mmCIF file of C-alpha atoms in Angstrom:
data_model
loop_
_atom_site.group_PDB
_atom_site.id
_atom_site.type_symbol
_atom_site.label_atom_id
_atom_site.label_comp_id
_atom_site.label_asym_id
_atom_site.label_seq_id
_atom_site.Cartn_x
_atom_site.Cartn_y
_atom_site.Cartn_z
ATOM 1 C CA MET A 18 76.705 99.935 99.017
ATOM 2 C CA ALA A 19 78.851 97.655 100.893
ATOM 3 C CA GLN A 20 79.273 94.153 102.683
ATOM 4 C CA SER A 21 82.193 92.374 103.960
ATOM 5 C CA PHE A 22 82.379 89.354 101.851
ATOM 6 C CA ALA A 23 84.901 87.816 104.024
ATOM 7 C CA HIS A 24 83.034 88.264 107.104
ATOM 8 C CA GLY A 25 79.391 88.526 106.145
ATOM 9 C CA ASN A 26 77.136 91.423 107.015
ATOM 10 C CA TYR A 27 76.907 92.226 110.763
ATOM 11 C CA SER A 28 74.718 95.090 110.715
ATOM 12 C CA HIS A 29 73.065 96.413 113.790
ATOM 13 C CA THR A 30 69.798 95.719 112.571
ATOM 14 C CA GLN A 31 70.678 92.324 111.575
ATOM 15 C CA LYS A 32 72.128 91.495 115.143
ATOM 16 C CA LYS A 33 68.933 92.386 116.530
ATOM 17 C CA ALA A 34 67.071 90.314 114.048
ATOM 18 C CA ARG A 35 68.932 87.280 114.661
ATOM 19 C CA GLY A 36 68.494 87.677 118.613
ATOM 20 C CA GLY A 37 64.741 87.044 118.031
ATOM 21 C CA GLY A 38 63.091 89.472 116.042
ATOM 22 C CA GLY A 39 63.210 87.639 112.574
ATOM 23 C CA ARG A 40 64.186 89.632 109.283
ATOM 24 C CA THR A 41 62.036 91.778 107.330
ATOM 25 C CA GLY A 42 62.129 91.582 103.585
ATOM 26 C CA ARG A 43 63.949 94.794 103.320
ATOM 27 C CA ASP A 44 66.561 93.275 105.639
ATOM 28 C CA GLN A 45 66.935 90.164 103.634
ATOM 29 C CA ALA A 46 67.334 92.171 100.344
ATOM 30 C CA ARG A 47 69.943 94.245 101.808
ATOM 31 C CA ARG A 48 71.762 91.001 102.889
ATOM 32 C CA THR A 49 71.325 89.454 99.285
ATOM 33 C CA LEU A 50 72.427 92.435 97.301
ATOM 34 C CA SER A 51 75.080 93.665 99.854
ATOM 35 C CA GLN A 52 73.400 97.058 100.845
ATOM 36 C CA ASN A 53 75.085 99.205 103.166
ATOM 37 C CA PHE A 54 74.634 102.838 102.294
ATOM 38 C CA VAL A 55 77.175 105.902 103.067
ATOM 39 C CA VAL A 56 75.269 108.504 105.323
ATOM 40 C CA ASP A 57 78.015 110.618 106.614
ATOM 41 C CA PRO A 58 78.262 113.586 104.650
ATOM 42 C CA ASP A 59 81.949 114.146 105.342
ATOM 43 C CA ALA A 60 82.497 110.793 104.061
ATOM 44 C CA VAL A 61 80.610 111.476 100.957
ATOM 45 C CA ALA A 62 82.561 114.690 100.306
ATOM 46 C CA ARG A 63 85.821 112.707 100.491
ATOM 47 C CA ILE A 64 84.312 110.216 98.015
ATOM 48 C CA VAL A 65 83.361 113.206 95.575
ATOM 49 C CA GLU A 66 86.707 114.813 96.134
ATOM 50 C CA ALA A 67 88.786 111.741 95.372
ATOM 51 C CA THR A 68 86.638 111.295 92.199
ATOM 52 C CA GLY A 69 87.293 115.054 90.836
ATOM 53 C CA PRO A 70 85.270 116.247 88.096
ATOM 54 C CA HIS A 71 84.418 114.361 84.797
ATOM 55 C CA ASP A 72 82.281 114.788 81.805
ATOM 56 C CA LEU A 73 80.863 111.258 82.540
ATOM 57 C CA VAL A 74 80.521 109.089 85.724
ATOM 58 C CA LEU A 75 79.331 105.523 85.940
ATOM 59 C CA GLU A 76 78.288 104.692 89.546
ATOM 60 C CA PRO A 77 77.812 100.949 90.464
ATOM 61 C CA GLY A 78 75.225 100.805 93.303
ATOM 62 C CA ALA A 79 73.635 103.864 93.269
ATOM 63 C CA GLY A 80 71.214 102.735 96.364
ATOM 64 C CA GLU A 81 69.257 105.665 97.761
ATOM 65 C CA GLY A 82 71.407 108.206 95.570
ATOM 66 C CA VAL A 83 73.246 110.283 98.249
ATOM 67 C CA LEU A 84 76.542 109.835 96.455
ATOM 68 C CA THR A 85 74.826 110.133 93.179
ATOM 69 C CA ARG A 86 73.332 113.608 93.781
ATOM 70 C CA ALA A 87 76.708 114.641 95.309
ATOM 71 C CA LEU A 88 78.617 113.703 91.885
ATOM 72 C CA ALA A 89 76.280 115.366 89.863
ATOM 73 C CA GLU A 90 77.275 118.621 91.586
ATOM 74 C CA THR A 91 80.938 118.252 90.084
ATOM 75 C CA CYS A 92 80.460 116.172 86.994
ATOM 76 C CA GLY A 93 78.572 116.542 83.940
ATOM 77 C CA GLN A 94 76.333 113.476 83.667
ATOM 78 C CA VAL A 95 76.153 110.679 86.178
ATOM 79 C CA VAL A 96 74.557 107.261 85.282
ATOM 80 C CA GLY A 97 73.768 105.602 88.399
ATOM 81 C CA TYR A 98 73.297 101.572 88.099
ATOM 82 C CA GLU A 99 71.156 100.008 90.786
ATOM 83 C CA VAL A 100 70.102 96.275 90.695
ATOM 84 C CA ASP A 101 67.483 96.482 93.697
ATOM 85 C CA PRO A 102 64.193 97.475 91.738
ATOM 86 C CA LEU A 103 62.752 99.170 94.606
ATOM 87 C CA LEU A 104 65.546 101.376 95.283
ATOM 88 C CA ALA A 105 66.139 102.043 91.483
ATOM 89 C CA GLY A 106 62.521 103.327 91.215
ATOM 90 C CA ARG A 107 62.556 105.409 94.132
ATOM 91 C CA LEU A 108 65.999 107.148 92.792
ATOM 92 C CA ALA A 109 64.473 107.632 89.291
ATOM 93 C CA ALA A 110 61.596 109.369 90.592
ATOM 94 C CA ARG A 111 63.552 111.693 92.977
ATOM 95 C CA THR A 112 66.097 112.508 90.198
ATOM 96 C CA ARG A 113 63.576 112.710 87.182
ATOM 97 C CA ASP A 114 63.680 116.438 86.651
ATOM 98 C CA ASP A 115 67.505 116.446 87.066
ATOM 99 C CA ALA A 116 69.477 116.250 83.690
ATOM 100 C CA ARG A 117 72.583 115.352 85.197
ATOM 101 C CA ILE A 118 71.282 112.057 86.550
ATOM 102 C CA ARG A 119 70.140 109.002 84.805
ATOM 103 C CA VAL A 120 69.212 105.816 86.735
ATOM 104 C CA VAL A 121 69.605 102.422 85.166
ATOM 105 C CA ARG A 122 67.738 99.772 86.708
ATOM 106 C CA GLY A 123 70.110 96.748 86.572
ATOM 107 C CA ASP A 124 73.455 95.259 86.842
ATOM 108 C CA PHE A 125 76.368 97.466 86.482
ATOM 109 C CA LEU A 126 78.395 94.336 85.366
ATOM 110 C CA ALA A 127 76.264 93.658 82.474
ATOM 111 C CA ALA A 128 76.638 97.603 81.220
ATOM 112 C CA ARG A 129 78.617 98.086 78.076
ATOM 113 C CA ALA A 130 81.239 100.444 78.702
ATOM 114 C CA PRO A 131 80.823 103.965 76.851
ATOM 115 C CA ARG A 132 82.952 104.493 73.873
ATOM 116 C CA GLU A 133 83.656 108.198 75.011
ATOM 117 C CA PRO A 134 86.148 108.584 77.984
ATOM 118 C CA PHE A 135 84.589 108.002 81.193
ATOM 119 C CA ALA A 136 85.202 107.392 85.105
ATOM 120 C CA VAL A 137 83.743 105.018 87.559
ATOM 121 C CA ALA A 138 82.778 105.924 91.043
ATOM 122 C CA GLY A 139 80.644 104.521 93.810
ATOM 123 C CA ASN A 140 80.218 102.778 97.191
ATOM 124 C CA ILE A 141 80.213 99.317 95.501
ATOM 125 C CA PRO A 142 78.912 96.137 96.991
ATOM 126 C CA TYR A 143 81.985 94.267 98.563
ATOM 127 C CA SER A 144 80.740 90.922 97.654
ATOM 128 C CA ILE A 145 81.485 91.617 93.938
ATOM 129 C CA THR A 146 84.508 94.123 94.419
ATOM 130 C CA SER A 147 86.803 91.880 92.163
ATOM 131 C CA LYS A 148 84.304 91.869 89.443
ATOM 132 C CA ILE A 149 83.542 95.396 89.330
ATOM 133 C CA VAL A 150 87.503 96.085 89.239
ATOM 134 C CA ASP A 151 87.790 93.586 86.510
ATOM 135 C CA TRP A 152 85.275 95.209 84.630
ATOM 136 C CA CYS A 153 86.802 98.764 84.774
ATOM 137 C CA LEU A 154 90.330 97.332 83.951
ATOM 138 C CA ARG A 155 88.769 95.791 80.706
ATOM 139 C CA ALA A 156 87.196 99.032 79.883
ATOM 140 C CA PRO A 157 89.234 100.908 76.942
ATOM 141 C CA GLY A 158 87.535 104.204 77.703
ATOM 142 C CA LEU A 159 88.151 104.062 81.399
ATOM 143 C CA THR A 160 90.188 106.867 82.919
ATOM 144 C CA SER A 161 89.715 106.365 86.423
ATOM 145 C CA ALA A 162 87.932 104.354 89.206
ATOM 146 C CA THR A 163 87.277 105.760 92.610
ATOM 147 C CA LEU A 164 85.439 102.985 94.618
ATOM 148 C CA THR A 165 85.049 102.498 98.389
ATOM 149 C CA THR A 166 86.267 98.935 99.124
ATOM 150 C CA GLN A 167 86.991 96.742 102.154
ATOM 151 C CA LEU A 168 90.015 98.332 103.843
ATOM 152 C CA GLU A 169 92.005 95.225 103.409
ATOM 153 C CA TYR A 170 91.465 94.808 99.886
ATOM 154 C CA ALA A 171 92.518 98.314 99.249
ATOM 155 C CA ARG A 172 95.648 97.830 101.261
ATOM 156 C CA LYS A 173 96.334 94.677 99.600
ATOM 157 C CA ARG A 174 95.965 96.188 96.111
ATOM 158 C CA THR A 175 98.127 99.361 96.872
ATOM 159 C CA GLY A 176 101.067 97.908 98.553
ATOM 160 C CA ASP A 177 100.011 99.278 101.757
ATOM 161 C CA PHE A 178 100.992 95.961 103.689
ATOM 162 C CA GLY A 179 104.516 96.128 102.247
ATOM 163 C CA ARG A 180 103.768 93.537 99.577
ATOM 164 C CA TRP A 181 102.288 93.812 95.978
ATOM 165 C CA SER A 182 99.438 91.622 94.464
ATOM 166 C CA MET A 183 99.865 90.082 91.090
ATOM 167 C CA LEU A 184 97.056 92.147 89.818
ATOM 168 C CA THR A 185 98.584 95.292 90.891
ATOM 169 C CA VAL A 186 101.818 94.282 89.183
ATOM 170 C CA GLN A 187 100.053 93.056 85.978
ATOM 171 C CA THR A 188 98.388 96.360 85.381
ATOM 172 C CA TRP A 189 101.255 98.667 86.929
ATOM 173 C CA PRO A 190 102.460 99.607 83.543
ATOM 174 C CA TRP A 191 98.897 101.051 82.806
ATOM 175 C CA TYR A 192 97.115 101.833 85.716
ATOM 176 C CA SER A 193 98.264 103.341 89.217
ATOM 177 C CA TRP A 194 96.843 102.221 92.413
ATOM 178 C CA GLU A 195 96.237 104.522 95.382
ATOM 179 C CA LEU A 196 94.764 103.975 98.694
ATOM 180 C CA LEU A 197 93.192 107.551 99.414
ATOM 181 C CA GLY A 198 92.170 107.293 103.137
ATOM 182 C CA HIS A 199 90.223 105.216 105.462
ATOM 183 C CA LEU A 200 86.371 105.236 105.936
ATOM 184 C CA SER A 201 85.138 103.959 109.240
ATOM 185 C CA ARG A 202 82.530 101.364 109.524
ATOM 186 C CA GLU A 203 80.225 103.990 111.296
ATOM 187 C CA VAL A 204 79.635 106.166 108.286
ATOM 188 C CA PHE A 205 77.393 103.387 106.802
ATOM 189 C CA ARG A 206 73.996 102.031 107.342
ATOM 190 C CA PRO A 207 73.628 99.472 108.344
ATOM 191 C CA VAL A 208 77.062 99.317 109.800
ATOM 192 C CA PRO A 209 79.288 96.535 108.550
ATOM 193 C CA ALA A 210 81.648 94.347 110.021
ATOM 194 C CA VAL A 211 84.874 95.999 108.749
ATOM 195 C CA ASP A 212 86.323 99.249 107.794
ATOM 196 C CA SER A 213 86.773 100.533 104.487
ATOM 197 C CA ALA A 214 88.894 102.618 102.450
ATOM 198 C CA ILE A 215 88.883 104.833 99.153
ATOM 199 C CA LEU A 216 90.667 102.932 96.634
ATOM 200 C CA ARG A 217 91.709 104.850 93.486
ATOM 201 C CA ILE A 218 92.933 103.372 90.098
ATOM 202 C CA GLU A 219 93.919 105.789 87.341
ATOM 203 C CA ARG A 220 94.840 105.149 83.712
ATOM 204 C CA ARG A 221 98.622 106.262 83.035
ATOM 205 C CA SER A 222 98.750 108.970 80.348
ATOM 206 C CA GLN A 223 101.315 106.814 78.592
ATOM 207 C CA ALA A 224 100.404 103.271 77.579
ATOM 208 C CA PRO A 225 103.502 101.248 76.859
ATOM 209 C CA ASP A 226 103.358 98.244 74.605
ATOM 210 C CA LEU A 227 104.572 95.088 76.602
ATOM 211 C CA PRO A 228 103.217 92.023 74.712
ATOM 212 C CA GLY A 229 103.530 89.247 77.177
ATOM 213 C CA TYR A 230 104.241 91.095 80.287
ATOM 214 C CA ARG A 231 101.093 89.956 82.120
ATOM 215 C CA ALA A 232 102.083 86.312 81.402
ATOM 216 C CA PHE A 233 105.662 87.020 82.548
ATOM 217 C CA VAL A 234 104.281 88.490 86.028
ATOM 218 C CA GLU A 235 102.014 85.474 86.383
ATOM 219 C CA TYR A 236 104.936 82.978 85.849
ATOM 220 C CA GLY A 237 107.006 85.074 88.463
ATOM 221 C CA PHE A 238 104.462 84.873 91.078
ATOM 222 C CA THR A 239 104.184 81.037 90.684
ATOM 223 C CA GLY A 240 107.267 81.048 93.294
ATOM 224 C CA LEU A 241 108.706 77.818 91.871
ATOM 225 C CA GLY A 242 111.938 78.797 92.769
ATOM 226 C CA GLY A 243 111.203 80.262 96.027
ATOM 227 C CA SER A 244 112.637 83.931 95.587
ATOM 228 C CA LEU A 245 111.536 85.650 92.106
ATOM 229 C CA HIS A 246 115.154 85.532 91.201
ATOM 230 C CA ALA A 247 115.473 81.672 91.480
ATOM 231 C CA THR A 248 112.005 81.300 89.666
ATOM 232 C CA MET A 249 113.458 83.498 86.630
ATOM 233 C CA ARG A 250 116.609 81.183 86.449
ATOM 234 C CA LEU A 251 114.264 78.249 85.906
ATOM 235 C CA ARG A 252 113.204 79.681 82.497
ATOM 236 C CA TYR A 253 115.914 82.168 81.555
ATOM 237 C CA PRO A 254 119.704 82.097 81.157
ATOM 238 C CA ALA A 255 121.418 82.253 84.642
ATOM 239 C CA ASP A 256 123.612 85.230 83.447
ATOM 240 C CA ARG A 257 120.713 87.109 81.983
ATOM 241 C CA VAL A 258 118.669 86.753 85.078
ATOM 242 C CA ASP A 259 121.907 88.107 87.148
ATOM 243 C CA ALA A 260 122.126 90.965 84.727
ATOM 244 C CA ALA A 261 118.511 91.998 84.615
ATOM 245 C CA PHE A 262 118.248 91.899 88.535
ATOM 246 C CA ALA A 263 121.257 93.969 88.656
ATOM 247 C CA ALA A 264 120.061 96.459 86.278
ATOM 248 C CA ALA A 265 116.661 96.814 88.527
ATOM 249 C CA GLY A 266 118.234 96.878 91.688
ATOM 250 C CA VAL A 267 116.637 93.701 93.050
ATOM 251 C CA ALA A 268 118.540 91.670 95.672
ATOM 252 C CA ARG A 269 118.625 87.905 94.450
ATOM 253 C CA GLY A 270 116.816 86.492 97.557
ATOM 254 C CA THR A 271 113.678 89.146 97.329
ATOM 255 C CA VAL A 272 110.540 87.557 97.715
ATOM 256 C CA VAL A 273 108.177 88.028 94.746
ATOM 257 C CA ALA A 274 105.412 90.079 96.589
ATOM 258 C CA HIS A 275 108.386 92.426 97.890
ATOM 259 C CA VAL A 276 109.516 93.747 94.294
ATOM 260 C CA HIS A 277 108.139 97.039 93.672
ATOM 261 C CA PRO A 278 106.051 97.094 90.584
ATOM 262 C CA ASP A 279 108.060 99.818 88.992
ATOM 263 C CA LEU A 280 110.852 97.219 88.716
ATOM 264 C CA TRP A 281 108.896 94.430 86.773
ATOM 265 C CA PRO A 282 108.936 96.004 83.474
ATOM 266 C CA VAL A 283 113.026 96.612 83.930
ATOM 267 C CA LEU A 284 113.006 92.850 84.644
ATOM 268 C CA PHE A 285 110.831 92.133 81.558
ATOM 269 C CA ASP A 286 112.569 94.259 79.176
ATOM 270 C CA ARG A 287 116.142 92.925 80.215
ATOM 271 C CA LEU A 288 115.170 89.127 80.221
ATOM 272 C CA HIS A 289 113.560 89.530 76.678
ATOM 273 C CA HIS A 290 115.961 92.112 75.094
ATOM 274 C CA THR A 291 117.987 90.031 72.522
ATOM 275 C CA GLY A 292 120.044 92.874 71.166
#
């Protein structure tokens, strides 16, 4: 399911309704619940391929179950969460004889993360993209999340604009962020106002111990000094800052969002190393 939280859901159906036809109850439900479904088989196949095989997959916003059933062909078990009781009931009825699929009638964000390793995959409601991503990043057992998001969101999180977001930098030592391709708005019904993308977040095999790193990044992104170098010199000794930036290969005038996430742990280590 997908909706543009920045521009609203301007589907063909809703445009017609505003033109004088009036909305049906289902139209209103789709708007309220951010319901735009992937209907193109090639797009579904691309999402499944990007997800890969897993023993357990949680799917936020299972909707009509097109992606749910496709994921079940490559994964051991798929647990589909659907907050719309009508859609959840239909999907549960259609898949009641398929042991690979379990449908949960409720909000994915209220779900308790499994203790065992699991993946998340789904065509998520765009109005709660950030909340779903935050849920995934907090789950200790998460191995990866493969999500359809607004193209702009995916580009922002993966550095595709040539800039890096604070969330990406804060989580980079533990998670990789990758844009795995665009999805035209035409593969959805109703058709949303913006194009989409497949965003892949994957937990790294090695988890470094970096206490204080997230707060360090948050301070760096305050931009108090203009450049990152100037900001850090407001908090740390000038000679140590100069040495850290030289070791990381970061020019002193570099704007904070242009510093690659790989370089932040180097800066952190150099600025906090007291030996």
